[in-house]
PDB file of C-alpha atoms in Angstrom:
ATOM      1  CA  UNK A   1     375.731 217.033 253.565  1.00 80.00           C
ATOM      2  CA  UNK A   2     372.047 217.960 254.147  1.00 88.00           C
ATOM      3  CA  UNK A   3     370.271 216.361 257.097  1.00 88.00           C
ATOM      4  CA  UNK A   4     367.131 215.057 256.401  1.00 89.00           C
ATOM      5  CA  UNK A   5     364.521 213.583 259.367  1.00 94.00           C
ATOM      6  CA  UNK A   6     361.990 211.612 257.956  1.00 95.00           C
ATOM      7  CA  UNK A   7     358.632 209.863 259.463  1.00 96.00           C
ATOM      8  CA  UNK A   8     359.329 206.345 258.940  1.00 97.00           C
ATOM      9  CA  UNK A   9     357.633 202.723 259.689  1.00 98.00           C
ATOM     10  CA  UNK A  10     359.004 199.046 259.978  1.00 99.00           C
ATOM     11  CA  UNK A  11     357.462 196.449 259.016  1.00 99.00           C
ATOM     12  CA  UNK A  12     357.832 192.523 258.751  1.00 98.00           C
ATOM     13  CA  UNK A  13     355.800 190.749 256.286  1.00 98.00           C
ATOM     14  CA  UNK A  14     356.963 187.328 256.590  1.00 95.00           C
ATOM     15  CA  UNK A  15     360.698 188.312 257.013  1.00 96.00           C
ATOM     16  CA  UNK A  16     361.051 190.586 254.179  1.00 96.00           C
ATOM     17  CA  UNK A  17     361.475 193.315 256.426  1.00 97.00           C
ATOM     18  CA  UNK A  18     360.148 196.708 254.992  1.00 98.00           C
ATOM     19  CA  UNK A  19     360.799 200.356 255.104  1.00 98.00           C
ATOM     20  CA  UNK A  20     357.691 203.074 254.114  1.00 99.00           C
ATOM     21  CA  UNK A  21     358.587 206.209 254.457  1.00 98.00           C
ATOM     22  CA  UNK A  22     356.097 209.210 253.750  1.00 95.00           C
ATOM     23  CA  UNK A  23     356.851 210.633 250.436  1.00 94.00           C
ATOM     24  CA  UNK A  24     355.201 214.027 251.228  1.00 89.00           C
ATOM     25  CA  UNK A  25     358.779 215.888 252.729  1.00 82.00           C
ATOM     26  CA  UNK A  26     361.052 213.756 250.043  1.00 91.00           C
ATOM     27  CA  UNK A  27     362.144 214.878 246.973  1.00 90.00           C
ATOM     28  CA  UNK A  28     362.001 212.223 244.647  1.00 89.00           C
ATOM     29  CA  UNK A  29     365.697 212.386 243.232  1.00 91.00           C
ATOM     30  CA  UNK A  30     367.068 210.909 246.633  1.00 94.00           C
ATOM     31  CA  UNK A  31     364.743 207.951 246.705  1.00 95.00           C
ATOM     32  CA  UNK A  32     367.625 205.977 245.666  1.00 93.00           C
ATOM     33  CA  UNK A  33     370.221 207.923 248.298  1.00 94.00           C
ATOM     34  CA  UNK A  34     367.201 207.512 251.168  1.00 95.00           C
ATOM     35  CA  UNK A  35     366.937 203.740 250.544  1.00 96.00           C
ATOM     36  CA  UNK A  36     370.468 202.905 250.238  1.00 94.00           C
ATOM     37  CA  UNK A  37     371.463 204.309 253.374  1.00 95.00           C
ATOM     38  CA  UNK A  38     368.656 203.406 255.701  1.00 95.00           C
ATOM     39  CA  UNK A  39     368.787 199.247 254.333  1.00 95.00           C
ATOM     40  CA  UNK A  40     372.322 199.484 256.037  1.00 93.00           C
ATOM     41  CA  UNK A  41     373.228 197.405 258.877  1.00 91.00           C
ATOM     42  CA  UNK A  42     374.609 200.163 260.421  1.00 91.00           C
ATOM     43  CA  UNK A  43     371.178 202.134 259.940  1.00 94.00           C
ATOM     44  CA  UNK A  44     367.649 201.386 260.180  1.00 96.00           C
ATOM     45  CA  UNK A  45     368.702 197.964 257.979  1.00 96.00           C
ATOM     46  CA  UNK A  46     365.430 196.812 255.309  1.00 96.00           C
ATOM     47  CA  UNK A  47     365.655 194.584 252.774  1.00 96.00           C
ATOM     48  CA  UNK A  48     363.591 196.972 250.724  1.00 96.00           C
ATOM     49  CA  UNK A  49     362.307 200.115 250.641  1.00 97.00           C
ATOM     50  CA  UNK A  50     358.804 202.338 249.787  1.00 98.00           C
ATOM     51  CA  UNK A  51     357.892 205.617 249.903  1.00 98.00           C
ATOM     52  CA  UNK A  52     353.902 206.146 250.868  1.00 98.00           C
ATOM     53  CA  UNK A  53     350.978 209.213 250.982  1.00 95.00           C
ATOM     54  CA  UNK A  54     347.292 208.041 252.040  1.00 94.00           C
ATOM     55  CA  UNK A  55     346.757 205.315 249.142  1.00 96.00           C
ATOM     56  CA  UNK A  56     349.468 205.152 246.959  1.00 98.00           C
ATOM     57  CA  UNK A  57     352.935 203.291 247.046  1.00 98.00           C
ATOM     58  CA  UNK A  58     356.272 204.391 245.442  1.00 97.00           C
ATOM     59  CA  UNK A  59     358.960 201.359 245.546  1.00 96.00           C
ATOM     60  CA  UNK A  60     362.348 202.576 245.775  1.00 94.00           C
ATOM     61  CA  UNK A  61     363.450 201.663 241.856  1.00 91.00           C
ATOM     62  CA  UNK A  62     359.742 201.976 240.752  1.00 91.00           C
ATOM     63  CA  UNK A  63     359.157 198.277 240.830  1.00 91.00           C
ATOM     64  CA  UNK A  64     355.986 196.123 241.734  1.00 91.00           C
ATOM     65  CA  UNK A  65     355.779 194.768 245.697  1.00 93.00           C
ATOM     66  CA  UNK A  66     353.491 192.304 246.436  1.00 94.00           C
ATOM     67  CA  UNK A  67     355.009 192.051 250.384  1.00 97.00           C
ATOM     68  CA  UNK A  68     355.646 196.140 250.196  1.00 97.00           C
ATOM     69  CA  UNK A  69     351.532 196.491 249.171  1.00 98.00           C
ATOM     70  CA  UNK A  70     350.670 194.186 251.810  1.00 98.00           C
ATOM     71  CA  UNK A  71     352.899 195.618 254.292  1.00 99.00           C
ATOM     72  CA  UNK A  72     351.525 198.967 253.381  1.00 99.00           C
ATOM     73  CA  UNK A  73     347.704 197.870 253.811  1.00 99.00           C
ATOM     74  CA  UNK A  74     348.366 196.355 257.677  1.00 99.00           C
ATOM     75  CA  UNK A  75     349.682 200.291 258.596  1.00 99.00           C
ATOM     76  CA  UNK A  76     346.721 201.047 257.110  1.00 98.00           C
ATOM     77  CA  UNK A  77     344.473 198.750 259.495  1.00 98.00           C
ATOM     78  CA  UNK A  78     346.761 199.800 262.265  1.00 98.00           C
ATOM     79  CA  UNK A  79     346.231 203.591 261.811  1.00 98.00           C
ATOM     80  CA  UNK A  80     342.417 203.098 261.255  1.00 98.00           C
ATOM     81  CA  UNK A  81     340.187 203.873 264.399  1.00 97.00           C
ATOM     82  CA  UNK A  82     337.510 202.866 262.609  1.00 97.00           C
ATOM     83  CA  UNK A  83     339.319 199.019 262.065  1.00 98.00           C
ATOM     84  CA  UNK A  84     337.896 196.076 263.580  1.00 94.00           C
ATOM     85  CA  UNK A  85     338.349 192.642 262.976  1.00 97.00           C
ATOM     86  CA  UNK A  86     338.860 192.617 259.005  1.00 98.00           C
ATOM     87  CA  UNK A  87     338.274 195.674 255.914  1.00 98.00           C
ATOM     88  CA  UNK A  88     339.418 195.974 252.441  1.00 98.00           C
ATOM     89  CA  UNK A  89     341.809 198.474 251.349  1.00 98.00           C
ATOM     90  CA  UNK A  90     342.452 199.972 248.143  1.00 98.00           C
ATOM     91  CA  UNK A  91     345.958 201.246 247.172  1.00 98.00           C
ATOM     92  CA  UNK A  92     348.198 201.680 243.853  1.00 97.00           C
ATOM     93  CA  UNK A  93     351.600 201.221 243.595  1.00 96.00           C
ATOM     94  CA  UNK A  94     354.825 201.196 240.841  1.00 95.00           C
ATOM     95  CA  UNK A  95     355.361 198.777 238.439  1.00 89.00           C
ATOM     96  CA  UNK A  96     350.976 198.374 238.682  1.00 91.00           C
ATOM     97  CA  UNK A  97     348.559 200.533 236.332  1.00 91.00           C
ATOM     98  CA  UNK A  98     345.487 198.939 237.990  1.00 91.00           C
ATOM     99  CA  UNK A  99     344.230 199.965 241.685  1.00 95.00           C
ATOM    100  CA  UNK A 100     345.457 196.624 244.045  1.00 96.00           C
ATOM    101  CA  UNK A 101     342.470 195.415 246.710  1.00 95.00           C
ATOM    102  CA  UNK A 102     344.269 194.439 249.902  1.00 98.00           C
ATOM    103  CA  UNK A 103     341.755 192.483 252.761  1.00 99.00           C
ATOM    104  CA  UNK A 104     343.437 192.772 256.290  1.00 99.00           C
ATOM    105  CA  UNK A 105     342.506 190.444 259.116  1.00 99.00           C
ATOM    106  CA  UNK A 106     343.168 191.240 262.585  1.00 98.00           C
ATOM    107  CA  UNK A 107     344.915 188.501 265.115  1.00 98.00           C
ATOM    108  CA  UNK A 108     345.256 188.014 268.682  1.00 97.00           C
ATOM    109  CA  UNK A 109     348.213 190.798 268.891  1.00 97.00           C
ATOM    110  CA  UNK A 110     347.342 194.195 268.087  1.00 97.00           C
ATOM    111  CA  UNK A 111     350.462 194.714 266.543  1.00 98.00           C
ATOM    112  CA  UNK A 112     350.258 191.521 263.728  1.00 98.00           C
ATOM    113  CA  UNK A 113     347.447 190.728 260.969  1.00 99.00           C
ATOM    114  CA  UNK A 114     347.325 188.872 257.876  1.00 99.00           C
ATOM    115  CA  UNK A 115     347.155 190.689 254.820  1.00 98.00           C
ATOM    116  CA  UNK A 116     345.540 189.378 251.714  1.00 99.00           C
ATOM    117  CA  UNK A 117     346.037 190.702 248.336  1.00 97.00           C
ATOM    118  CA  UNK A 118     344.795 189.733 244.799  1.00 95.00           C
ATOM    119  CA  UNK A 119     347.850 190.303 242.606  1.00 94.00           C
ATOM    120  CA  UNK A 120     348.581 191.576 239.364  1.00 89.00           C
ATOM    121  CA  UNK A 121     348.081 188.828 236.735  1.00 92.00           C
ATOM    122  CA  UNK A 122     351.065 187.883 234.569  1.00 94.00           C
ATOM    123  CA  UNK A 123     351.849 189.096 231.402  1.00 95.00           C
ATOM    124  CA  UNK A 124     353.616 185.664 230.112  1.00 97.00           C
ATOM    125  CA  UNK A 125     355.034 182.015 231.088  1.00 98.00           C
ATOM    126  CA  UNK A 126     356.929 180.344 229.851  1.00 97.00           C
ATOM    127  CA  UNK A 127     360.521 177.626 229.688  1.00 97.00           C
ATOM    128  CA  UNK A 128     363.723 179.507 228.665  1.00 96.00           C
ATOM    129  CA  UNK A 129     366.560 177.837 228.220  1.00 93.00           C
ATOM    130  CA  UNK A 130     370.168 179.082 229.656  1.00 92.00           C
ATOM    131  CA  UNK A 131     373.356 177.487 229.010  1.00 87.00           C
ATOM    132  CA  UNK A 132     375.529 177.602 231.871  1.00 82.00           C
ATOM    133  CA  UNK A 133     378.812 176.044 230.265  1.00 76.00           C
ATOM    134  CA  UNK A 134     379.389 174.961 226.770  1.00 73.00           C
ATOM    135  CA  UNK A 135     377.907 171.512 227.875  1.00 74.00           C
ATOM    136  CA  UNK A 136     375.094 172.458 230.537  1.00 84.00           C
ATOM    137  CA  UNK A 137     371.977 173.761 229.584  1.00 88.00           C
ATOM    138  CA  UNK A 138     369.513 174.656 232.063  1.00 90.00           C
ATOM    139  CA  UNK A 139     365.415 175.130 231.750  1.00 93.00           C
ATOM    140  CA  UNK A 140     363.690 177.715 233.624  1.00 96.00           C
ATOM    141  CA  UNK A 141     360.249 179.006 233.887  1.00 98.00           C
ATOM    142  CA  UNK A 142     360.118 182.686 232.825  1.00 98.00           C
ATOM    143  CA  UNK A 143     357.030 184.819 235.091  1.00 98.00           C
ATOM    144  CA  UNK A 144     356.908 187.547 233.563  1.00 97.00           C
ATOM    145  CA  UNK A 145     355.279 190.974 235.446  1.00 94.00           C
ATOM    146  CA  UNK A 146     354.489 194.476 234.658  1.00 90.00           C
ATOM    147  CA  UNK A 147     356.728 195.460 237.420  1.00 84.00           C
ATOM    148  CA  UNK A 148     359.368 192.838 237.862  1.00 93.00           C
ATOM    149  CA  UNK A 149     360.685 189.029 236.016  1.00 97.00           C
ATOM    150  CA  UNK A 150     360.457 186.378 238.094  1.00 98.00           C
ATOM    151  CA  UNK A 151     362.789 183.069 237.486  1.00 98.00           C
ATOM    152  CA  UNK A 152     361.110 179.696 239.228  1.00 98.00           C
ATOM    153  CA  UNK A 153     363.906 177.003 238.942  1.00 97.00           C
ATOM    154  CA  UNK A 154     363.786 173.627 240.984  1.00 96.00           C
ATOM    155  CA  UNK A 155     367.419 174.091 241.908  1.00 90.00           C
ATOM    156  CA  UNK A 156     369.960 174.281 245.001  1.00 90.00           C
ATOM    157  CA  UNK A 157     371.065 178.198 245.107  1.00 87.00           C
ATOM    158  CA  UNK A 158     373.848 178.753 242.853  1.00 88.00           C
ATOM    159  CA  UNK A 159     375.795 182.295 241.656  1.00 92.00           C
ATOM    160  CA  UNK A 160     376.609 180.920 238.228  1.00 91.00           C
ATOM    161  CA  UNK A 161     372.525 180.737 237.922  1.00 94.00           C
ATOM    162  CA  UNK A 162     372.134 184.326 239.070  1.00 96.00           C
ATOM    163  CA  UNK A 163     374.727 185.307 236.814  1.00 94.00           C
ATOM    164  CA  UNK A 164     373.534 183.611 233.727  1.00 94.00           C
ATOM    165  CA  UNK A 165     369.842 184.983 234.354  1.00 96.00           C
ATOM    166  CA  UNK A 166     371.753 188.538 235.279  1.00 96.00           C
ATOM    167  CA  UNK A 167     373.088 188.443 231.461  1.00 94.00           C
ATOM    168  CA  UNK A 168     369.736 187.691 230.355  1.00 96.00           C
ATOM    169  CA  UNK A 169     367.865 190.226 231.740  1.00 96.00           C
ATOM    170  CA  UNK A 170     370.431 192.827 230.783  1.00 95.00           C
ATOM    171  CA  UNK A 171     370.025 191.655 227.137  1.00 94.00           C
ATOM    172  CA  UNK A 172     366.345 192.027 227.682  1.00 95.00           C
ATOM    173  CA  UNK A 173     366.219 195.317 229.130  1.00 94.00           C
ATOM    174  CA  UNK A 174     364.144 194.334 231.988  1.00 94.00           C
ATOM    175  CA  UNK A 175     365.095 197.159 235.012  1.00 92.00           C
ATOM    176  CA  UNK A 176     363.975 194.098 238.802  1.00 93.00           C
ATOM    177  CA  UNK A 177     364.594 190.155 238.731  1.00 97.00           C
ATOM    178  CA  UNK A 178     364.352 187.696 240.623  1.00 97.00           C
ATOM    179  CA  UNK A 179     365.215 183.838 240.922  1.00 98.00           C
ATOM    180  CA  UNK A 180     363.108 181.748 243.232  1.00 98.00           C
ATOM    181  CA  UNK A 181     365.203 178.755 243.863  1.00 98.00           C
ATOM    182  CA  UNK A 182     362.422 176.415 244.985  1.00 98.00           C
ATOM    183  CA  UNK A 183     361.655 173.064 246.116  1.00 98.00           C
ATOM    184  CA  UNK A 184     359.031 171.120 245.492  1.00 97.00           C
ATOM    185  CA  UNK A 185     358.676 168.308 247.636  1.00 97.00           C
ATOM    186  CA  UNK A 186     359.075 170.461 250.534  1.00 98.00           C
ATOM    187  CA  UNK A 187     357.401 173.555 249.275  1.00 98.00           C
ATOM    188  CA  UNK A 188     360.322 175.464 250.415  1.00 98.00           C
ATOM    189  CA  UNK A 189     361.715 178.808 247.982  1.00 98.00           C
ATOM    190  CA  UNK A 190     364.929 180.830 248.297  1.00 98.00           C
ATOM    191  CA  UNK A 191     364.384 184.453 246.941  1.00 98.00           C
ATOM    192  CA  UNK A 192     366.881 186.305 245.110  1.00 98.00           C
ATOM    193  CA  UNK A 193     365.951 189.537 243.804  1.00 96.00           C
ATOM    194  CA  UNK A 194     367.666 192.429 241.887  1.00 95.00           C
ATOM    195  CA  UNK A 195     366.430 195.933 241.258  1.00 92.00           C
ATOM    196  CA  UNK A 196     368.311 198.112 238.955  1.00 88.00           C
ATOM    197  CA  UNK A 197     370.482 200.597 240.223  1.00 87.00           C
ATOM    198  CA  UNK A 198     370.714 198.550 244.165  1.00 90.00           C
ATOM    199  CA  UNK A 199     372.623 195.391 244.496  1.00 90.00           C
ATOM    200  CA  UNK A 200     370.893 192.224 244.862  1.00 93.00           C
ATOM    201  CA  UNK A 201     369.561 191.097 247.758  1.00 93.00           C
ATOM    202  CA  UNK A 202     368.788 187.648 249.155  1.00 96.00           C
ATOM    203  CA  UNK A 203     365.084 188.071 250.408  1.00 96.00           C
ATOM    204  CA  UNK A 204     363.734 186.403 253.499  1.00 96.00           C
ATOM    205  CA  UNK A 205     360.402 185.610 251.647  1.00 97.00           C
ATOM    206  CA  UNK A 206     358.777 187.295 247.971  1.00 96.00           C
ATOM    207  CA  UNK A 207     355.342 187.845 247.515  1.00 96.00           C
ATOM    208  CA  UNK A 208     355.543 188.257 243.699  1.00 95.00           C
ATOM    209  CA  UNK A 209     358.229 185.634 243.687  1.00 97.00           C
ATOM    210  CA  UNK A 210     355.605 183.387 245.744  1.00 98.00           C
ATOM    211  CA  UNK A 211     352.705 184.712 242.972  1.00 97.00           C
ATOM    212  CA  UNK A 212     355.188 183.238 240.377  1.00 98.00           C
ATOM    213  CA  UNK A 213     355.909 180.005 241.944  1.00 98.00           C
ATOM    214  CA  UNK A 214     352.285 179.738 242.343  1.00 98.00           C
ATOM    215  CA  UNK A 215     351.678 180.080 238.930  1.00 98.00           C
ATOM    216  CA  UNK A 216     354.387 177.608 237.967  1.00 98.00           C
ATOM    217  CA  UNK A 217     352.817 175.347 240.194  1.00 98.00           C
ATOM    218  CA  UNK A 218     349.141 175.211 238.144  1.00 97.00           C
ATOM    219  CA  UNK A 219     350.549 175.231 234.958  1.00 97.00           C
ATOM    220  CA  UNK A 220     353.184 172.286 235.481  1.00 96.00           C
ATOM    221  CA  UNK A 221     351.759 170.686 238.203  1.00 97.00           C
ATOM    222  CA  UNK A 222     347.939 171.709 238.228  1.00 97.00           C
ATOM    223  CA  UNK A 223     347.888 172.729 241.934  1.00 98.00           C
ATOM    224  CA  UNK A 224     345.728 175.446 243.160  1.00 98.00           C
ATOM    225  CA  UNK A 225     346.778 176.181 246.290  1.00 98.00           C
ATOM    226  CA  UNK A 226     350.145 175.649 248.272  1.00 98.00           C
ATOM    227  CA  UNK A 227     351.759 177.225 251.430  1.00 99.00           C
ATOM    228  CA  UNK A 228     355.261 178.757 250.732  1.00 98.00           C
ATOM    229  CA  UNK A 229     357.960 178.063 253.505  1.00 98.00           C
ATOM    230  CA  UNK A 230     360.677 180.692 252.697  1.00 98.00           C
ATOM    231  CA  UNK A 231     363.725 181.828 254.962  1.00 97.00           C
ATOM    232  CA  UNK A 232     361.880 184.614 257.118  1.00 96.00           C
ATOM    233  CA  UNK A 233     358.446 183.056 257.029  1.00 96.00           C
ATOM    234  CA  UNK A 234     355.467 181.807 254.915  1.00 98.00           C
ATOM    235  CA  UNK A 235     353.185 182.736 252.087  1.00 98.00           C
ATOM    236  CA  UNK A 236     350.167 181.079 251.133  1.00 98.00           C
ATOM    237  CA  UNK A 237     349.316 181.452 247.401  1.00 98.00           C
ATOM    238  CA  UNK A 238     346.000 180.360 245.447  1.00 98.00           C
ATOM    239  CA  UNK A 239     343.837 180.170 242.428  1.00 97.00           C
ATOM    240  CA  UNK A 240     340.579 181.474 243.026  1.00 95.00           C
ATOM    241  CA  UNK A 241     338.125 182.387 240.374  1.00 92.00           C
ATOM    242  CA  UNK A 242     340.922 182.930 237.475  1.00 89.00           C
ATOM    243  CA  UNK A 243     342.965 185.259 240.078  1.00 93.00           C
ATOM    244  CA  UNK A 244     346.030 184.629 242.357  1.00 96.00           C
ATOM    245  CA  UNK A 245     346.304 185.884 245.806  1.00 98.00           C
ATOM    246  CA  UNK A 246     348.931 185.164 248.191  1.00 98.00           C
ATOM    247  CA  UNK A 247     348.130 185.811 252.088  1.00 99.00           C
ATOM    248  CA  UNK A 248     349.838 185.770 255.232  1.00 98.00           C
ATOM    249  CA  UNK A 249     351.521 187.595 258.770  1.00 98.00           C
ATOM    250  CA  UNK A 250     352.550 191.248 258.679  1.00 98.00           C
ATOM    251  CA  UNK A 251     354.065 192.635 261.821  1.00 99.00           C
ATOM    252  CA  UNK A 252     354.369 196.451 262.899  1.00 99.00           C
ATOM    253  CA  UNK A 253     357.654 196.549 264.138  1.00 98.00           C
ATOM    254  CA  UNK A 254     358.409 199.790 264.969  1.00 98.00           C
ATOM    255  CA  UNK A 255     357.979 203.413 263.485  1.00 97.00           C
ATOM    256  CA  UNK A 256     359.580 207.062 264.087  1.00 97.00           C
ATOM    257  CA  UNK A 257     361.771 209.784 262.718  1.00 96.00           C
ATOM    258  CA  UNK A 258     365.182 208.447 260.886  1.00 95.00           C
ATOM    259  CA  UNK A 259     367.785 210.959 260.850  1.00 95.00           C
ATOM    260  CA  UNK A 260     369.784 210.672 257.036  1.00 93.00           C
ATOM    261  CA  UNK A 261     372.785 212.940 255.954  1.00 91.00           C
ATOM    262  CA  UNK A 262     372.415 212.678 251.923  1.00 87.00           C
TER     263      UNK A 262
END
């Protein structure tokens, strides 16, 4: 066993609580050992975890983090000297080729701001159809992402769903899912997400699952804009100008030195 103490931050965007960790001391073969271990109850507990320098942002199985980007961003703002009440900040991060523009608000508590972020556009949508059982055949929009798959279904949570959608990702090779079980009359979304390599994890709020809901909301629906009520929070997603943003609270909970034995 090797003990490792490493500069960390935690952070709360919307109840999808974060780790970043600086990436500088880490070697990059114990990402996955690092992140397992400190999303423990029994440790630092995340539901997710990213490794950070000064713009760019590693996610722990190299997928795409809408909540992770704008989680990063706020640290950003709340690092800055030079912040006030609102700037723009550029970042990459895995899963993304393109450079991510992040607009960070201040609030009344110096510790909490709303974070802004034009996302990635989607590659595809579209309805597959699953069969559950021999008799039941389910349809579900497909949002596809660089960095992750995204499953929109109007539907109560259920494992034999997961499962199914579980099968069909394996078939098609595709390395983070996730299954936004959402409602909408209430506007209300359950995220389940899966990253290869990490077992799956029942999200208090998604921003790419929220970008894909959004998305399956103007193309069957033809809404532009709709606030997100998920477990831990809410995300506000909307169409402006042929691009999708979602928005919304990110809290600096607390940062310091994490001591890991890997």
């Amino acid at each position: 066993m090797n003990l490792k103490q490493l500069k960390f931050v935690k952070i709360n965007p919307a109840g999808n609580i974060t780790l970043l960790y600086d990436i500088r001391n880490i070697n990059k073969d114990d990402i996955q050992k690092i992140s397992k271990i400190s999303m423990g109850n029994l440790n630092l507990y995340a539901e997710q975890v990213g490794f950070i320098n000064d713009t760019h942002l590693q996610m722990m199985g190299g997928e795409f983090c809408g909540n992770a980007c704008r989680s990063f961003a706020a640290y950003l703002a709340f690092c800055d000297i030079n912040f006030q009440r609102e700037k723009n900040y550029k970042i990459t991060c895995s899963g993304e080729d393109l450079e991510l523009n992040i607009d960070v608000r201040s609030s009344k508590i110096d510790n909490v701001f709303f974070s802004k972020i034009k996302m990635p556009k989607n590659i595809s949508i579209q309805t597959v159809k699953l069969e559950l059982q021999k008799s039941e055949i389910i349809e579900i929009c497909e949002v596809i992402f660089q960095g992750i798959v995204h499953f929109v279904i109007e539907l109560n949570t259920d494992k034999k769903v997961i499962n199914r959608i579980r099968d069909y990702c394996e078939k098609k090779k595709y390395s983070a899912f996730g299954v936004m079980f959402f409602n909408y009359k209430t506007m209300h979304m359950k995220p389940y997400v899966e990253v290869q390599g990490f077992n799956g994890v029942w999200e208090n709020s998604c921003g790419s699952g929220t970008t894909a809901v959004g998305y399956y909301l103007k193309k069957y629906k033809n809404i532009d804009f709709a606030k997100i009520i998920q477990p831990g929070g809410w995300l506000e997603v909307s169409h402006e100008n042929n691009e999708v943003f979602i928005d919304g609270p990110v809290e600096i909970v607390a940062e310091g030195t994490s001591y890991i034995n890997i």
